[in-house]
Amino acid sequence: MQDSFDITTLIFIVLAVFVIWRLRSVLGQKTGNEQPPFDPMSRRDAPLRPGNAPAEPDHNVVRLPGANGARPAAEVPAAERWKGIAEPGSTTAQALDGIARAEPNFDPAQFLEGAKSAYEMIVTAFAQGDRRTLKDLLSRDVYEGFERAITERERRGETVETTFVSIDKAEMAGAELQGKTAQIVVRFLSKLITATRDASGTVVDGSPETVADVTDVWTFARTLGSRDPNWQLVATEAGQ
């Protein structure tokens, strides 16, 4: 009886070893389709190329538009290319032609939408004394002027309250191309509520209840072909 038990046990052991060996030989084989081990650093460190760029849009820049599938300006016949924006053969049209040659996806309508966003961001940041936002959107000279005004306002203990009611119009008022540097002038017509208060809270300029019509003429510039998508504000003036 003991011998029979020992033989039966030995047979089961041999069968178990055989089954384990077969499973190991199958599951352990490489097919050539294995995925590499997950590396949590690989996505963060991978250079951005078409196809692996983040899907989320970046709302903190004024990009040279046209990368969303719109028909490139360079493919539109010259007579129609800047219709409603610049007269054919004008200085502005010639400058826009040069921009389109350097940046084939340039779309003036999308550019103006980006300029409107930048206009609101800059006006709001100036009122709030947000130097960090201003520094990203302004050229050095313009930033220094804004920063001096903020510093002087803070020295007097004043605060500014600004509320955008609407941007009624943003139109291209001119364009210029010097080498690789493009400049586009935009005229903004907007409605704002703005008031400046002193340290005691008394309104010393503007009104917290009055909607004012405001016209500004701003010039944006960018180096064409650069990887930096930002257009920076390089000049401001009050419009008529």
CSV table of C-alpha atoms in Angstrom, one decimal:
chain,number,residue,atom,x,y,z
A,1,MET,CA,0.0,0.0,0.0
A,2,GLN,CA,2.8,2.4,0.9
A,3,ASP,CA,4.6,1.5,-2.3
A,4,SER,CA,1.5,2.2,-4.3
A,5,PHE,CA,1.0,5.5,-2.7
A,6,ASP,CA,4.7,6.5,-3.3
A,7,ILE,CA,4.4,5.5,-7.0
A,8,THR,CA,1.2,7.5,-7.5
A,9,THR,CA,2.6,10.5,-5.8
A,10,LEU,CA,5.7,10.3,-7.9
A,11,ILE,CA,3.6,10.2,-11.1
A,12,PHE,CA,1.7,13.3,-10.1
A,13,ILE,CA,4.9,15.1,-9.3
A,14,VAL,CA,6.3,14.3,-12.7
A,15,LEU,CA,3.1,15.4,-14.4
A,16,ALA,CA,3.1,18.7,-12.5
A,17,VAL,CA,6.7,19.4,-13.4
A,18,PHE,CA,5.9,18.7,-17.1
A,19,VAL,CA,2.9,21.0,-17.1
A,20,ILE,CA,4.9,23.8,-15.4
A,21,TRP,CA,7.7,23.3,-17.9
A,22,ARG,CA,5.3,23.6,-20.9
A,23,LEU,CA,3.7,26.7,-19.5
A,24,ARG,CA,7.0,28.3,-18.9
A,25,SER,CA,8.2,27.5,-22.4
A,26,VAL,CA,5.1,29.1,-24.0
A,27,LEU,CA,4.6,32.1,-21.8
A,28,GLY,CA,8.3,32.9,-21.7
A,29,GLN,CA,8.7,33.1,-25.4
A,30,LYS,CA,9.2,36.6,-27.1
A,31,THR,CA,7.0,37.3,-30.1
A,32,GLY,CA,8.5,40.6,-31.1
A,33,ASN,CA,5.3,42.5,-30.3
A,34,GLU,CA,6.0,43.2,-26.6
A,35,GLN,CA,5.6,46.7,-25.3
A,36,PRO,CA,8.6,48.3,-23.5
A,37,PRO,CA,8.2,48.8,-19.7
A,38,PHE,CA,6.3,52.0,-18.8
A,39,ASP,CA,8.7,54.9,-18.2
A,40,PRO,CA,7.0,57.7,-16.3
A,41,MET,CA,9.7,60.1,-17.5
A,42,SER,CA,9.5,59.3,-21.2
A,43,ARG,CA,6.4,61.4,-22.0
A,44,ARG,CA,7.7,64.4,-20.1
A,45,ASP,CA,11.1,64.4,-21.6
A,46,ALA,CA,10.2,63.4,-25.2
A,47,PRO,CA,10.7,66.3,-27.7
A,48,LEU,CA,7.6,67.7,-29.2
A,49,ARG,CA,7.1,66.6,-32.8
A,50,PRO,CA,4.0,66.5,-35.0
A,51,GLY,CA,2.0,63.7,-33.6
A,52,ASN,CA,3.2,63.7,-30.0
A,53,ALA,CA,2.5,67.4,-29.1
A,54,PRO,CA,0.1,67.9,-26.3
A,55,ALA,CA,-3.6,68.1,-27.3
A,56,GLU,CA,-4.4,70.8,-24.8
A,57,PRO,CA,-4.3,74.3,-26.3
A,58,ASP,CA,-2.1,76.9,-24.7
A,59,HIS,CA,-4.2,80.0,-23.9
A,60,ASN,CA,-1.3,82.1,-22.6
A,61,VAL,CA,0.2,83.1,-26.0
A,62,VAL,CA,-0.8,85.0,-29.1
A,63,ARG,CA,0.0,82.5,-31.8
A,64,LEU,CA,0.5,83.0,-35.4
A,65,PRO,CA,-2.7,81.4,-36.5
A,66,GLY,CA,-3.7,79.0,-39.3
A,67,ALA,CA,-2.6,75.6,-38.0
A,68,ASN,CA,-6.1,74.4,-37.4
A,69,GLY,CA,-7.0,73.4,-40.9
A,70,ALA,CA,-7.9,76.7,-42.4
A,71,ARG,CA,-6.9,77.3,-46.0
A,72,PRO,CA,-3.4,78.8,-46.0
A,73,ALA,CA,-3.3,82.5,-47.2
A,74,ALA,CA,-0.5,81.6,-49.7
A,75,GLU,CA,-2.9,79.3,-51.6
A,76,VAL,CA,-5.6,82.0,-52.0
A,77,PRO,CA,-5.4,84.1,-55.3
A,78,ALA,CA,-3.6,87.4,-54.8
A,79,ALA,CA,-6.7,89.4,-55.8
A,80,GLU,CA,-8.8,87.8,-53.0
A,81,ARG,CA,-6.1,87.0,-50.4
A,82,TRP,CA,-6.6,90.0,-48.2
A,83,LYS,CA,-10.1,90.9,-49.2
A,84,GLY,CA,-11.7,93.2,-46.5
A,85,ILE,CA,-8.3,93.7,-44.9
A,86,ALA,CA,-6.0,95.4,-47.3
A,87,GLU,CA,-6.2,96.7,-50.9
A,88,PRO,CA,-4.3,94.6,-53.5
A,89,GLY,CA,-0.8,96.1,-54.1
A,90,SER,CA,-0.9,98.3,-50.9
A,91,THR,CA,2.0,98.4,-48.5
A,92,THR,CA,-0.1,96.4,-46.0
A,93,ALA,CA,-0.9,93.8,-48.6
A,94,GLN,CA,2.7,93.4,-49.6
A,95,ALA,CA,3.8,93.0,-46.0
A,96,LEU,CA,1.0,90.4,-45.5
A,97,ASP,CA,2.2,88.6,-48.6
A,98,GLY,CA,5.7,88.4,-47.1
A,99,ILE,CA,4.3,87.0,-43.8
A,100,ALA,CA,2.4,84.4,-45.7
A,101,ARG,CA,5.5,83.3,-47.6
A,102,ALA,CA,7.4,82.8,-44.4
A,103,GLU,CA,4.4,81.4,-42.5
A,104,PRO,CA,2.2,79.7,-45.1
A,105,ASN,CA,-0.6,79.0,-42.5
A,106,PHE,CA,-1.0,82.6,-41.6
A,107,ASP,CA,-4.7,83.6,-41.3
A,108,PRO,CA,-5.5,87.3,-40.6
A,109,ALA,CA,-8.9,86.5,-39.1
A,110,GLN,CA,-7.4,84.1,-36.6
A,111,PHE,CA,-4.6,86.6,-35.9
A,112,LEU,CA,-7.2,89.3,-35.0
A,113,GLU,CA,-9.0,86.9,-32.6
A,114,GLY,CA,-5.7,86.2,-30.9
A,115,ALA,CA,-5.0,89.9,-30.7
A,116,LYS,CA,-8.4,90.5,-29.1
A,117,SER,CA,-7.5,87.9,-26.4
A,118,ALA,CA,-4.1,89.6,-25.9
A,119,TYR,CA,-5.7,93.0,-25.6
A,120,GLU,CA,-8.0,91.9,-22.8
A,121,MET,CA,-5.3,90.0,-21.0
A,122,ILE,CA,-2.9,93.0,-21.1
A,123,VAL,CA,-5.4,95.6,-20.0
A,124,THR,CA,-6.6,93.4,-17.2
A,125,ALA,CA,-3.1,92.5,-16.1
A,126,PHE,CA,-2.1,96.2,-16.1
A,127,ALA,CA,-5.1,97.1,-13.9
A,128,GLN,CA,-4.2,94.2,-11.5
A,129,GLY,CA,-0.5,95.0,-11.5
A,130,ASP,CA,0.2,91.5,-12.8
A,131,ARG,CA,3.8,92.0,-13.9
A,132,ARG,CA,4.4,88.3,-14.7
A,133,THR,CA,1.6,88.2,-17.4
A,134,LEU,CA,2.7,91.5,-18.8
A,135,LYS,CA,6.3,90.5,-19.1
A,136,ASP,CA,5.4,87.5,-21.3
A,137,LEU,CA,3.2,89.6,-23.7
A,138,LEU,CA,5.1,92.9,-24.0
A,139,SER,CA,8.4,93.9,-25.6
A,140,ARG,CA,11.1,95.1,-23.1
A,141,ASP,CA,10.5,98.8,-23.8
A,142,VAL,CA,6.7,98.6,-23.5
A,143,TYR,CA,7.0,96.4,-20.4
A,144,GLU,CA,9.3,99.0,-18.7
A,145,GLY,CA,6.8,101.7,-19.4
A,146,PHE,CA,3.9,99.7,-17.9
A,147,GLU,CA,6.0,98.6,-15.0
A,148,ARG,CA,6.9,102.2,-14.1
A,149,ALA,CA,3.3,103.2,-14.2
A,150,ILE,CA,2.3,100.3,-11.9
A,151,THR,CA,5.1,101.1,-9.5
A,152,GLU,CA,4.1,104.8,-9.3
A,153,ARG,CA,0.5,103.8,-8.8
A,154,GLU,CA,1.5,101.5,-6.0
A,155,ARG,CA,3.6,104.2,-4.4
A,156,ARG,CA,0.6,106.4,-4.3
A,157,GLY,CA,-1.5,103.6,-2.8
A,158,GLU,CA,-3.9,103.6,-5.7
A,159,THR,CA,-5.8,100.7,-7.2
A,160,VAL,CA,-7.5,100.3,-10.6
A,161,GLU,CA,-10.7,98.4,-11.2
A,162,THR,CA,-11.3,97.5,-14.9
A,163,THR,CA,-14.2,95.5,-16.3
A,164,PHE,CA,-14.5,94.6,-20.0
A,165,VAL,CA,-18.0,95.1,-21.3
A,166,SER,CA,-17.1,94.2,-24.9
A,167,ILE,CA,-14.6,94.4,-27.7
A,168,ASP,CA,-16.7,95.7,-30.5
A,169,LYS,CA,-14.1,95.7,-33.2
A,170,ALA,CA,-10.6,94.7,-33.9
A,171,GLU,CA,-9.3,95.6,-37.4
A,172,MET,CA,-5.9,95.5,-39.0
A,173,ALA,CA,-4.8,99.1,-39.5
A,174,GLY,CA,-1.4,98.3,-41.1
A,175,ALA,CA,1.4,95.8,-41.5
A,176,GLU,CA,5.2,96.0,-42.1
A,177,LEU,CA,7.9,93.4,-42.7
A,178,GLN,CA,11.5,94.3,-42.1
A,179,GLY,CA,13.8,91.3,-42.7
A,180,LYS,CA,12.2,88.5,-40.6
A,181,THR,CA,10.5,90.8,-38.2
A,182,ALA,CA,6.8,91.3,-38.9
A,183,GLN,CA,4.7,94.1,-37.4
A,184,ILE,CA,0.9,94.3,-37.5
A,185,VAL,CA,-1.1,97.3,-36.3
A,186,VAL,CA,-4.5,96.6,-34.8
A,187,ARG,CA,-7.2,99.2,-33.9
A,188,PHE,CA,-9.4,98.1,-31.1
A,189,LEU,CA,-12.8,99.6,-30.3
A,190,SER,CA,-14.0,98.5,-26.9
A,191,LYS,CA,-16.3,99.3,-24.0
A,192,LEU,CA,-14.8,99.4,-20.5
A,193,ILE,CA,-15.8,100.3,-17.0
A,194,THR,CA,-12.7,101.6,-15.2
A,195,ALA,CA,-12.1,103.5,-12.0
A,196,THR,CA,-9.0,104.4,-10.0
A,197,ARG,CA,-9.2,104.6,-6.2
A,198,ASP,CA,-6.8,106.2,-3.8
A,199,ALA,CA,-5.6,104.6,-0.6
A,200,SER,CA,-8.9,105.5,1.2
A,201,GLY,CA,-11.0,104.0,-1.5
A,202,THR,CA,-12.2,107.3,-3.0
A,203,VAL,CA,-12.5,107.3,-6.8
A,204,VAL,CA,-9.9,109.7,-8.2
A,205,ASP,CA,-10.3,108.9,-11.9
A,206,GLY,CA,-12.9,107.2,-14.1
A,207,SER,CA,-16.2,105.8,-12.7
A,208,PRO,CA,-17.2,102.3,-11.4
A,209,GLU,CA,-20.7,102.8,-13.0
A,210,THR,CA,-20.0,104.4,-16.4
A,211,VAL,CA,-19.3,102.4,-19.5
A,212,ALA,CA,-16.7,104.3,-21.6
A,213,ASP,CA,-15.9,103.8,-25.3
A,214,VAL,CA,-12.2,103.3,-25.8
A,215,THR,CA,-10.1,103.3,-29.0
A,216,ASP,CA,-6.6,101.9,-28.8
A,217,VAL,CA,-4.1,101.3,-31.6
A,218,TRP,CA,-1.5,98.6,-30.8
A,219,THR,CA,1.3,97.2,-32.7
A,220,PHE,CA,2.3,93.5,-32.4
A,221,ALA,CA,5.6,92.1,-33.6
A,222,ARG,CA,7.1,88.7,-34.1
A,223,THR,CA,10.2,87.1,-35.7
A,224,LEU,CA,8.9,84.9,-38.5
A,225,GLY,CA,10.1,81.3,-38.6
A,226,SER,CA,11.0,81.3,-34.9
A,227,ARG,CA,9.8,78.5,-32.6
A,228,ASP,CA,8.3,81.0,-30.2
A,229,PRO,CA,4.6,81.4,-31.3
A,230,ASN,CA,4.2,84.7,-29.3
A,231,TRP,CA,3.4,88.0,-30.8
A,232,GLN,CA,4.5,90.7,-28.5
A,233,LEU,CA,3.1,94.2,-28.0
A,234,VAL,CA,5.8,96.7,-29.1
A,235,ALA,CA,3.9,100.0,-29.3
A,236,THR,CA,0.6,101.5,-28.0
A,237,GLU,CA,-1.2,104.7,-28.7
A,238,ALA,CA,-4.7,106.1,-28.1
A,239,GLY,CA,-6.8,106.1,-31.3
A,240,GLN,CA,-9.4,108.4,-32.6
